[in-house]
Tab-separated table of C-alpha atoms in Angstrom:
chain	number	residue	atom	x	y	z
A	28	MET	CA	90.833	63.506	206.414
A	29	LYS	CA	90.788	65.474	203.153
A	30	ASP	CA	94.138	66.476	201.672
A	31	LYS	CA	94.926	70.151	202.427
A	32	PHE	CA	95.650	70.956	198.785
A	33	ILE	CA	92.381	69.370	197.613
A	34	ALA	CA	90.459	71.237	200.314
A	35	SER	CA	92.093	74.550	199.385
A	36	ILE	CA	91.236	74.106	195.697
A	37	GLU	CA	87.609	73.289	196.414
A	38	LYS	CA	87.315	76.182	198.860
A	39	LYS	CA	88.842	78.567	196.312
A	40	VAL	CA	86.314	77.503	193.665
A	41	LEU	CA	83.417	77.623	196.153
A	42	ASN	CA	84.328	81.194	197.137
A	43	PHE	CA	84.645	82.179	193.479
A	44	ILE	CA	81.238	80.674	192.656
A	45	ASN	CA	79.601	82.556	195.527
A	46	THR	CA	81.394	85.845	194.820
A	47	GLU	CA	80.420	85.788	191.137
A	48	SER	CA	76.946	84.262	191.787
A	49	LEU	CA	77.616	81.493	189.269
A	50	ILE	CA	75.288	78.834	190.720
A	51	ASN	CA	71.872	79.156	192.314
A	52	GLU	CA	69.978	76.742	194.538
A	53	ARG	CA	68.665	73.703	192.588
A	54	ASP	CA	70.469	74.593	189.355
A	55	SER	CA	70.751	71.843	186.762
A	56	ILE	CA	74.336	72.018	185.469
A	57	LEU	CA	75.609	70.725	182.125
A	58	ILE	CA	79.387	70.214	182.447
A	59	CYS	CA	81.309	70.311	179.177
A	60	ILE	CA	84.195	67.873	179.405
A	61	SER	CA	86.988	67.232	176.911
A	62	GLY	CA	89.240	64.687	178.617
A	63	GLY	CA	91.967	67.073	179.773
A	64	SER	CA	92.890	67.930	183.355
A	65	ASP	CA	90.977	71.241	183.275
A	66	SER	CA	87.612	69.747	182.403
A	67	PHE	CA	88.066	66.733	184.712
A	68	ALA	CA	88.950	69.107	187.559
A	69	LEU	CA	85.810	71.108	186.725
A	70	ALA	CA	83.656	67.977	186.830
A	71	GLU	CA	85.209	66.723	190.074
A	72	VAL	CA	84.946	70.064	191.893
A	73	LEU	CA	81.319	70.579	190.850
A	74	SER	CA	80.497	66.996	191.764
A	75	THR	CA	81.944	67.648	195.229
A	76	LEU	CA	80.248	71.035	195.647
A	77	SER	CA	76.851	70.145	194.153
A	78	PRO	CA	75.341	69.258	197.573
A	79	HIS	CA	75.994	72.879	198.648
A	80	TYR	CA	73.497	74.015	196.008
A	81	ASN	CA	71.262	70.957	195.886
A	82	SER	CA	72.078	70.825	192.181
A	83	ASN	CA	72.299	67.971	189.704
A	84	ILE	CA	75.066	67.625	187.110
A	85	HIS	CA	75.425	66.020	183.685
A	86	LEU	CA	78.590	65.478	181.617
A	87	LEU	CA	78.679	66.367	177.913
A	88	TYR	CA	81.402	65.543	175.370
A	89	VAL	CA	81.328	67.105	171.880
A	90	ASP	CA	83.199	65.138	169.221
A	91	HIS	CA	84.180	67.282	166.198
A	92	HIS	CA	85.565	64.244	164.349
A	93	VAL	CA	88.719	66.202	163.567
A	94	ARG	CA	91.251	64.360	165.779
A	95	GLN	CA	92.048	60.644	165.792
A	96	ASN	CA	92.391	59.947	169.532
A	97	THR	CA	88.936	60.896	170.778
A	98	GLU	CA	88.007	57.285	171.608
A	99	VAL	CA	90.566	57.318	174.431
A	100	GLU	CA	89.108	60.541	175.818
A	101	LYS	CA	85.535	59.245	175.620
A	102	SER	CA	86.555	56.016	177.327
A	103	LEU	CA	88.182	57.919	180.219
A	104	ILE	CA	85.139	60.142	180.649
A	105	LYS	CA	82.719	57.192	180.564
A	106	GLU	CA	84.810	55.370	183.148
A	107	TYR	CA	84.775	58.467	185.368
A	108	ALA	CA	81.037	59.045	184.858
A	109	ASP	CA	80.211	55.421	185.725
A	110	ARG	CA	82.378	55.531	188.840
A	111	LYS	CA	80.806	58.788	190.018
A	112	ASN	CA	77.308	57.800	188.845
A	113	ILE	CA	77.006	60.968	186.738
A	114	PRO	CA	74.916	60.951	183.514
A	115	PHE	CA	77.079	61.292	180.391
A	116	THR	CA	76.165	62.266	176.799
A	117	ILE	CA	78.237	62.385	173.599
A	118	LEU	CA	77.237	64.775	170.802
A	119	ASN	CA	78.732	64.623	167.300
A	120	ILE	CA	79.293	67.448	164.832
A	121	TYR	CA	80.729	67.240	161.342
A	122	PRO	CA	81.712	70.808	160.364
A	123	ASP	CA	82.527	71.626	156.749
A	124	ASN	CA	84.941	74.360	157.781
A	125	LEU	CA	87.728	73.323	160.150
A	126	THR	CA	88.883	76.782	161.237
A	127	GLU	CA	89.205	77.341	164.976
A	128	LYS	CA	86.446	79.981	164.858
A	129	THR	CA	83.988	77.717	163.012
A	130	LEU	CA	84.641	74.762	165.310
A	131	ARG	CA	84.070	76.953	168.370
A	132	GLU	CA	80.837	78.395	166.962
A	133	GLU	CA	79.495	74.956	166.019
A	134	ARG	CA	80.422	73.604	169.449
A	135	TYR	CA	78.691	76.407	171.352
A	136	LYS	CA	75.613	76.117	169.150
A	137	ILE	CA	75.098	72.392	169.710
A	138	ILE	CA	75.830	72.696	173.455
A	139	GLU	CA	73.303	75.496	173.944
A	140	GLU	CA	70.666	73.643	171.917
A	141	PHE	CA	71.179	70.508	174.045
A	142	ALA	CA	70.967	72.548	177.274
A	143	GLN	CA	67.789	74.276	176.131
A	144	LYS	CA	66.145	71.024	175.030
A	145	ASN	CA	66.957	69.233	178.285
A	146	GLY	CA	66.223	72.025	180.738
A	147	PHE	CA	69.736	72.769	182.020
A	148	THR	CA	69.955	76.116	183.797
A	149	ARG	CA	73.755	76.342	183.701
A	150	ILE	CA	76.468	75.337	181.211
A	151	ALA	CA	79.849	74.918	182.940
A	152	LEU	CA	83.059	75.353	180.950
A	153	GLY	CA	86.583	74.508	182.120
A	154	HIS	CA	88.439	77.735	181.336
A	155	THR	CA	91.264	78.461	183.767
A	156	LEU	CA	93.279	81.456	184.905
A	157	ASP	CA	95.943	80.536	182.336
A	158	ASP	CA	93.318	80.598	179.579
A	159	ASN	CA	92.260	84.032	180.744
A	160	ILE	CA	95.820	85.415	180.723
A	161	GLU	CA	96.373	83.977	177.236
A	162	THR	CA	93.104	85.494	176.011
A	163	ILE	CA	93.982	88.950	177.376
A	164	LEU	CA	97.358	88.885	175.628
A	165	MET	CA	95.791	87.653	172.371
A	166	ASN	CA	93.100	90.338	172.516
A	167	PHE	CA	95.784	92.980	173.109
A	168	LEU	CA	97.760	91.762	170.088
A	169	ARG	CA	94.600	91.771	167.951
A	170	GLY	CA	93.649	95.289	169.073
A	171	TYR	CA	90.336	94.390	170.750
A	172	GLY	CA	90.234	97.483	172.976
A	173	LEU	CA	89.252	97.800	176.622
A	174	GLU	CA	86.694	94.989	176.542
A	175	GLY	CA	89.323	92.600	175.174
A	176	LEU	CA	91.744	93.434	177.983
A	177	ILE	CA	89.156	92.289	180.540
A	178	GLY	CA	89.451	88.762	179.205
A	179	ILE	CA	87.054	85.851	179.706
A	180	PRO	CA	83.925	86.689	181.748
A	181	PRO	CA	83.050	84.353	184.664
A	182	LYS	CA	79.498	84.087	183.315
A	183	ARG	CA	77.423	84.952	180.265
A	184	ASP	CA	73.762	84.023	180.179
A	185	LYS	CA	73.675	80.283	181.076
A	186	ILE	CA	77.417	79.811	180.620
A	187	ILE	CA	79.579	79.763	183.770
A	188	ARG	CA	83.313	79.248	184.287
A	189	PRO	CA	83.751	78.078	187.902
A	190	ILE	CA	87.493	77.237	187.687
A	191	LEU	CA	88.550	80.513	186.077
A	192	VAL	CA	90.285	81.161	189.395
A	193	LEU	CA	92.563	78.100	189.077
A	194	THR	CA	95.804	77.693	187.133
A	195	LYS	CA	96.441	74.753	184.812
A	196	LYS	CA	99.109	73.594	187.219
A	197	GLU	CA	96.514	73.487	190.004
A	198	THR	CA	93.963	71.560	187.922
A	199	ALA	CA	96.582	68.949	186.957
A	200	GLU	CA	97.750	68.534	190.544
A	201	TYR	CA	94.156	68.347	191.767
A	202	CYS	CA	93.399	65.513	189.318
A	203	ASN	CA	96.605	63.692	190.248
A	204	LYS	CA	95.885	63.871	193.972
A	205	LYS	CA	92.344	62.601	193.395
A	206	GLU	CA	93.710	59.830	191.128
A	207	ILE	CA	91.651	60.945	188.140
A	208	LYS	CA	93.018	59.781	184.792
A	209	TYR	CA	93.016	62.391	182.031
A	210	LYS	CA	94.467	62.838	178.562
A	211	GLU	CA	95.634	66.191	177.235
A	212	ASP	CA	95.049	66.992	173.568
A	213	PHE	CA	98.473	66.800	171.893
A	214	THR	CA	97.512	69.600	169.465
A	215	ASN	CA	97.548	71.983	172.439
A	216	TYR	CA	101.341	71.695	172.403
A	217	LEU	CA	101.857	72.399	168.698
A	218	PRO	CA	102.799	75.963	167.621
A	219	ILE	CA	99.994	76.002	165.034
A	220	THR	CA	97.655	78.519	166.653
A	221	LEU	CA	98.119	81.965	168.136
A	222	ARG	CA	97.022	80.653	171.521
A	223	ASN	CA	99.700	77.956	171.565
A	224	ILE	CA	102.392	80.449	170.531
A	225	VAL	CA	101.269	82.823	173.299
A	226	ARG	CA	101.129	79.928	175.792
A	227	TYR	CA	104.508	78.327	175.121
A	228	GLN	CA	106.601	81.192	173.756
A	229	LEU	CA	105.294	84.620	174.743
A	230	ILE	CA	104.177	83.896	178.334
A	231	PRO	CA	107.443	82.157	179.384
A	232	PHE	CA	109.332	85.110	177.894
A	233	LEU	CA	107.199	87.609	179.854
A	234	ARG	CA	107.672	85.615	183.061
A	235	ASP	CA	111.437	85.887	182.616
A	236	ILE	CA	111.589	89.643	182.013
A	237	ILE	CA	108.705	90.932	184.196
A	238	GLU	CA	108.915	90.024	187.870
A	239	GLN	CA	105.268	90.908	188.580
A	240	PHE	CA	103.885	88.892	185.652
A	241	PRO	CA	101.245	87.450	185.465
A	242	GLN	CA	99.841	89.015	188.676
A	243	SER	CA	100.264	92.442	187.085
A	244	LEU	CA	97.929	91.371	184.283
A	245	ILE	CA	95.376	90.011	186.761
A	246	ASN	CA	95.431	93.263	188.750
A	247	GLN	CA	95.032	95.289	185.560
A	248	LYS	CA	92.057	93.110	184.578
A	249	ILE	CA	90.303	93.945	187.866
A	250	ILE	CA	90.832	97.702	187.426
A	251	LEU	CA	89.819	97.651	183.755
A	252	ASN	CA	86.681	95.745	184.649
A	253	TRP	CA	85.677	98.583	186.979
A	254	ASP	CA	86.369	101.096	184.202
A	255	GLN	CA	84.382	99.022	181.723
A	256	GLU	CA	81.364	98.814	184.023
A	257	LEU	CA	81.360	102.604	184.428
A	258	ILE	CA	81.644	103.242	180.673
A	259	LYS	CA	79.007	100.592	179.982
A	260	ASN	CA	76.530	102.348	182.284
A	261	ILE	CA	77.311	105.755	180.783
A	262	SER	CA	76.891	104.313	177.283
A	263	LYS	CA	73.474	102.972	178.208
A	264	GLU	CA	72.421	106.404	179.447
A	265	TYR	CA	73.470	107.970	176.136
A	266	SER	CA	71.770	105.199	174.142
A	267	ASP	CA	68.510	105.526	176.058
A	268	LYS	CA	68.585	109.294	175.526
A	269	TYR	CA	69.694	109.612	171.896
A	270	ILE	CA	69.247	106.283	170.056
A	271	LYS	CA	65.753	105.372	168.858
A	272	SER	CA	64.789	101.902	167.705
A	273	ASN	CA	62.309	101.164	164.959
A	274	MET	CA	61.019	97.937	163.509
A	275	HIS	CA	63.962	97.570	161.137
A	276	GLY	CA	66.875	99.044	163.041
A	277	PHE	CA	67.943	102.229	164.779
A	278	GLU	CA	68.109	105.968	164.159
A	279	VAL	CA	69.874	108.935	165.717
A	280	ASN	CA	69.782	112.699	165.285
A	281	TYR	CA	73.081	113.657	163.647
A	282	ASN	CA	73.553	116.843	165.682
A	283	GLU	CA	73.075	114.865	168.898
A	284	TRP	CA	75.467	112.175	167.630
A	285	ASN	CA	78.228	114.762	167.225
A	286	ASN	CA	77.873	115.725	170.889
A	287	ILE	CA	78.526	112.171	172.127
A	288	PRO	CA	82.127	111.358	173.250
A	289	ASP	CA	83.958	109.043	170.855
A	290	ALA	CA	84.508	106.354	173.528
A	291	ILE	CA	80.726	106.191	173.980
A	292	LYS	CA	80.018	106.276	170.222
A	293	VAL	CA	82.128	103.148	169.705
A	294	ARG	CA	80.150	101.225	172.300
A	295	ILE	CA	76.826	102.477	170.956
A	296	LEU	CA	77.782	101.277	167.462
A	297	LYS	CA	78.786	97.846	168.808
A	298	ASN	CA	75.466	97.568	170.651
A	299	ILE	CA	73.520	98.579	167.537
A	300	PHE	CA	75.263	95.916	165.466
A	301	ASN	CA	74.802	93.285	168.209
A	302	ASN	CA	71.088	94.100	168.468
A	303	MET	CA	70.798	93.729	164.689
A	304	ASP	CA	72.457	90.269	164.839
A	305	GLU	CA	75.610	91.446	163.120
A	306	ILE	CA	79.276	91.592	164.165
A	307	ILE	CA	81.439	94.635	163.558
A	308	THR	CA	85.223	94.317	163.664
A	309	ILE	CA	87.649	96.804	165.202
A	310	GLU	CA	88.635	97.870	161.686
A	311	GLY	CA	84.958	98.267	160.828
A	312	LEU	CA	84.354	100.415	163.900
A	313	ILE	CA	87.219	102.753	163.074
A	314	TYR	CA	86.078	102.996	159.444
A	315	LEU	CA	82.475	103.750	160.442
A	316	MET	CA	83.538	106.301	163.073
A	317	ASN	CA	85.522	108.149	160.392
A	318	LYS	CA	82.630	108.024	157.916
A	319	LEU	CA	80.144	109.336	160.488
A	320	SER	CA	82.461	112.216	161.389
A	321	LYS	CA	82.563	113.560	157.811
A	322	ILE	CA	79.026	113.299	156.428
A	323	ARG	CA	77.236	116.480	155.444
A	324	LYS	CA	74.530	115.634	152.882
A	325	THR	CA	71.696	113.159	152.583
A	326	GLY	CA	72.701	109.797	151.143
A	327	ASN	CA	74.445	106.486	151.776
A	328	ILE	CA	77.159	106.442	154.435
A	329	ALA	CA	78.236	102.801	154.424
A	330	ILE	CA	77.073	99.245	153.860
A	331	MET	CA	78.547	96.800	156.368
A	332	ASN	CA	77.554	93.158	155.895
A	333	THR	CA	73.740	93.137	156.234
A	334	ILE	CA	73.456	96.679	157.622
A	335	LYS	CA	73.076	99.869	155.618
A	336	ILE	CA	73.858	103.225	157.243
A	337	TYR	CA	72.012	106.068	155.571
A	338	LYS	CA	71.531	109.793	156.294
A	339	HIS	CA	68.297	111.611	155.460
A	340	GLU	CA	68.212	115.286	156.342
A	341	ASN	CA	69.415	115.342	159.958
A	342	THR	CA	68.756	111.678	160.841
A	343	VAL	CA	71.143	108.737	160.497
A	344	TYR	CA	69.439	105.361	159.999
A	345	PHE	CA	70.862	101.872	160.611
A	346	ILE	CA	68.696	99.427	158.661
A	347	LYS	CA	68.844	95.887	157.292
A	348	LYS	CA	69.797	95.745	153.613
A	349	THR	CA	67.094	93.122	153.071
A	350	LEU	CA	64.545	95.963	153.131
A	351	GLU	CA	65.834	96.993	149.711
A	352	GLU	CA	64.788	93.722	148.107
A	353	ASN	CA	61.836	93.940	145.741
A	354	TYR	CA	58.641	92.165	146.724
A	355	GLU	CA	55.285	91.522	145.083
A	356	TYR	CA	52.174	89.848	146.546
A	357	THR	CA	48.521	89.250	145.714
A	358	LEU	CA	45.851	90.927	147.859
A	359	PRO	CA	42.457	89.139	147.765
A	360	ILE	CA	39.111	91.006	147.777
A	361	PRO	CA	37.762	90.535	150.355
A	362	GLY	CA	40.666	89.334	152.464
A	363	SER	CA	43.955	90.352	154.079
A	364	LEU	CA	47.694	90.226	153.508
A	365	LYS	CA	50.555	90.445	156.013
A	366	LEU	CA	53.855	91.773	154.700
A	367	PRO	CA	57.347	91.049	156.102
A	368	SER	CA	57.781	94.800	156.688
A	369	GLY	CA	55.085	94.675	159.389
A	370	TYR	CA	52.167	96.025	157.368
A	371	GLU	CA	48.824	94.273	157.218
A	372	ILE	CA	46.487	95.214	154.339
A	373	ILE	CA	42.770	94.383	154.693
A	374	THR	CA	40.058	94.654	152.035
A	375	GLU	CA	36.286	94.497	152.315
A	376	ILE	CA	33.259	95.340	150.178
A	377	ILE	CA	30.602	97.422	151.899
A	378	GLU	CA	27.230	98.740	150.795
A	379	ASP	CA	26.813	102.444	150.161
A	380	ASN	CA	27.389	104.141	153.507
A	381	LYS	CA	29.171	107.337	152.475
A	382	GLU	CA	28.042	109.277	155.537
A	383	SER	CA	30.255	107.240	157.891
A	384	ILE	CA	33.447	107.516	155.783
A	385	ASN	CA	36.391	109.672	156.870
A	386	PHE	CA	38.124	110.553	153.594
A	387	ASN	CA	40.989	112.320	155.376
A	388	ASP	CA	42.381	109.172	157.029
A	389	LEU	CA	45.268	108.029	154.812
A	390	TRP	CA	45.260	104.586	156.468
A	391	HIS	CA	41.760	103.947	155.091
A	392	VAL	CA	40.844	104.476	151.434
A	393	TYR	CA	37.561	103.941	149.565
A	394	PHE	CA	36.818	103.259	145.904
A	395	ASP	CA	33.737	102.646	143.782
A	396	TYR	CA	33.942	98.877	143.561
A	397	ASP	CA	31.660	98.616	140.518
A	398	LYS	CA	34.307	100.565	138.553
A	399	ILE	CA	37.101	98.237	139.706
A	400	GLU	CA	35.304	94.897	140.068
A	401	VAL	CA	38.220	92.471	140.476
A	402	ASP	CA	38.764	89.746	143.053
A	403	LYS	CA	42.390	90.596	143.726
A	404	LEU	CA	44.895	93.440	143.626
A	405	LYS	CA	48.668	93.559	143.412
A	406	VAL	CA	50.878	94.784	146.255
A	407	ARG	CA	54.533	95.623	145.792
A	408	ASN	CA	57.128	98.135	146.924
A	409	TRP	CA	58.423	101.190	145.110
A	410	ARG	CA	60.379	101.000	141.857
A	411	GLU	CA	62.202	103.828	140.127
A	412	GLY	CA	59.861	105.485	137.615
A	413	ASP	CA	56.596	104.648	139.429
A	414	LYS	CA	53.894	107.288	138.912
A	415	ILE	CA	50.519	107.993	140.476
A	416	LYS	CA	47.599	110.212	139.505
A	417	PRO	CA	46.914	111.677	142.949
A	418	PHE	CA	43.375	112.550	143.923
A	419	GLY	CA	42.863	116.278	143.374
A	420	LEU	CA	45.408	116.802	140.546
A	421	LYS	CA	42.748	116.471	137.805
A	422	GLY	CA	44.299	113.441	136.131
A	423	LYS	CA	47.889	114.662	136.136
A	424	SER	CA	50.621	112.130	136.995
A	425	LYS	CA	53.316	112.577	139.597
A	426	LYS	CA	56.436	110.507	140.185
A	427	LEU	CA	56.407	108.699	143.497
A	428	GLN	CA	59.990	109.831	144.047
A	429	ASP	CA	58.830	113.467	143.926
A	430	LEU	CA	55.901	112.625	146.175
A	431	PHE	CA	58.222	111.025	148.733
A	432	ILE	CA	60.527	114.032	148.614
A	433	ASP	CA	57.569	116.390	149.162
A	434	LYS	CA	56.494	114.296	152.155
A	435	LYS	CA	60.102	114.161	153.447
A	436	ILE	CA	60.117	110.344	153.503
A	437	PRO	CA	63.706	108.928	153.608
A	438	LYS	CA	64.784	106.607	150.823
A	439	TRP	CA	65.074	103.497	152.993
A	440	LYS	CA	61.532	104.014	154.309
A	441	ARG	CA	60.161	104.405	150.777
A	442	LEU	CA	61.202	100.826	150.064
A	443	GLU	CA	59.000	99.358	152.802
A	444	ILE	CA	55.814	101.336	152.017
A	445	PRO	CA	53.278	99.054	150.265
A	446	ILE	CA	51.803	100.231	146.971
A	447	ILE	CA	48.414	98.843	145.858
A	448	PHE	CA	47.931	98.313	142.100
A	449	TRP	CA	44.839	97.755	139.923
A	450	GLU	CA	45.566	96.777	136.307
A	451	ASN	CA	49.065	98.287	136.553
A	452	GLU	CA	47.672	101.570	137.849
A	453	ILE	CA	48.503	102.723	141.359
A	454	LEU	CA	45.409	102.852	143.556
A	455	TRP	CA	47.066	103.719	146.834
A	456	VAL	CA	50.476	104.471	148.304
A	457	VAL	CA	49.732	103.280	151.811
A	458	GLY	CA	49.640	106.082	154.340
A	459	VAL	CA	50.846	108.617	151.743
A	460	ALA	CA	48.385	109.243	148.900
A	461	ARG	CA	45.468	107.672	147.005
A	462	SER	CA	44.810	107.945	143.299
A	463	ASP	CA	41.848	109.502	141.512
A	464	ILE	CA	40.779	106.078	140.176
A	465	ALA	CA	37.152	105.016	140.844
A	466	PRO	CA	36.124	107.915	143.099
A	467	ILE	CA	32.961	107.552	145.141
A	468	ASN	CA	29.976	109.644	143.996
A	469	GLU	CA	26.217	109.816	144.460
A	470	ASN	CA	25.736	106.811	142.120
A	471	THR	CA	28.108	104.487	144.029
A	472	LYS	CA	26.388	101.310	145.235
A	473	ARG	CA	29.280	99.137	146.427
A	474	ILE	CA	32.410	100.471	148.110
A	475	LEU	CA	35.832	98.843	148.180
A	476	HIS	CA	37.372	99.674	151.559
A	477	ILE	CA	41.145	99.094	151.894
A	478	MET	CA	42.780	99.664	155.252
A	479	ALA	CA	46.311	99.244	156.521
A	480	LYS	CA	47.833	98.576	159.930
A	481	LYS	CA	51.477	98.478	160.888
A	482	GLU	CA	53.139	96.668	163.763
A	483	VAL	CA	55.421	98.857	165.855
C-alpha cells in the first residue's frame, strides 16, 4: 500500500496539472534535472503520473562547467535513470559571462533548442512554491510592478512547472520516503545572490513577524493574477484599436495616445518592445512615459537600445534603428533586386509600346533606354544633400528633403525609400517622383521599364 504522504503529494501535483492544463494526452515531456531534491521529485512524480496521460519522459542535465561537483550529480541522475529505465541526456555549455542572468539565458536557449530538435511537446522545470515566494519578494524589491508580484507562471509556451504547488520541504520528504538519493548545490546556501539572501534571511524574518506569511503572499498572488488578466484583456482592446503595426515597427496617433490610461500605456509599450525583440526596463518605461507625455513638435523622442521613437506631425513611430543605416546595391538591366526594407525593384527593356503605358503610376516609371544604355543602375537610400530634377520642373533641381516635406513623408520613412541612380543622377525616387532624364518621345525605340513592389 502506498504511503499516505507520497499519495497526497502525487495527488496534489496531479490536481495542479489538470487545473492548469499543463499536460495533454500523449505529450512528450523533457524533464530538466539538476540533482537536487526539487528536480528529482519532479522526475519521480511525472514518472509516476505519465500513464495518466500516456506520455513519455526524458531526463536532461545541463552542465555549465562552473561548479566542481557536477560529476556526483550526473552519477546520481544516471543511476536513477537506469533504475527507472528513463532516457537521459547531458548537454554542455561553456559561457563566457558567468553572471546569473547569462547562465540562465544560455541554459534556456540550449534546452529549448534540444526540445525543438527532438520533438518534445513539453519542457518540465522543478520550480517550487518556495521559489515562487522568493521570486515575488525579489520582484517587489526590484520594482517589477503588478506582473512581478504574480510570480512564476505555471506554464509558458512549452515550459511547464508541475511542482509549483509543492514546498521544498515536501519535495525533500518525498524523495526521502521514496529512497531517492539527491545532492543539493552547496552554492544555494551561500549569501552571494539576492535569492539566497531572500531565502535564508528575509523569509525567516517575515515568518517570525507576520503570522499569515507566506499564505498571505499566496492569496495576494491569486487576486493579483485576476487583476492582471483583466488589465491584459483591456490592454489588448486598446492595442487593437489604436496601435498600428507596419513592416518595421509600430505607430500610434498622438491624440489617441493621450486618451489612453497610463496603466494601459505601460503595458502597450512593453508589448511593443517585446514584439520588436527588445527588452525595456522599469526605469526605461518610466523614462519613456515621461518623454511621451511632454512632446509637442515633430522630431526624435528617444532611442532605446535598437528602437527609435520618433514623432512626425501627429503620429508617433516605433522603428528599428537599423533602418537608418546606409545601403547601396547594384540593379541589373534586365533583372531584379530585393532590398532588406521589403522593396523589390524589377527592370525590363520593352519595344516601343507607348500606348499601353500609364505615366501616372509612381510605382512604374519609363525611360528612353537608348539615351541611358547601361547594363546596371545603382540603388541606395537617401543622403543629406541629395537632389533630383523632377519631371515637369524644366531642368530645375530640388532637394529630396524638400520633396519629402512637401509629400509629408516622415524622416524615418525617407530612409527606407529606394533611390535609383544613373551616372550619379537620380532617375527615380521610388513611389515619390521620377526625374526628367531620358523622357520618352515619338522617336523612342526601346523603353526601360522600372517597377517596384513592397511587401506589407
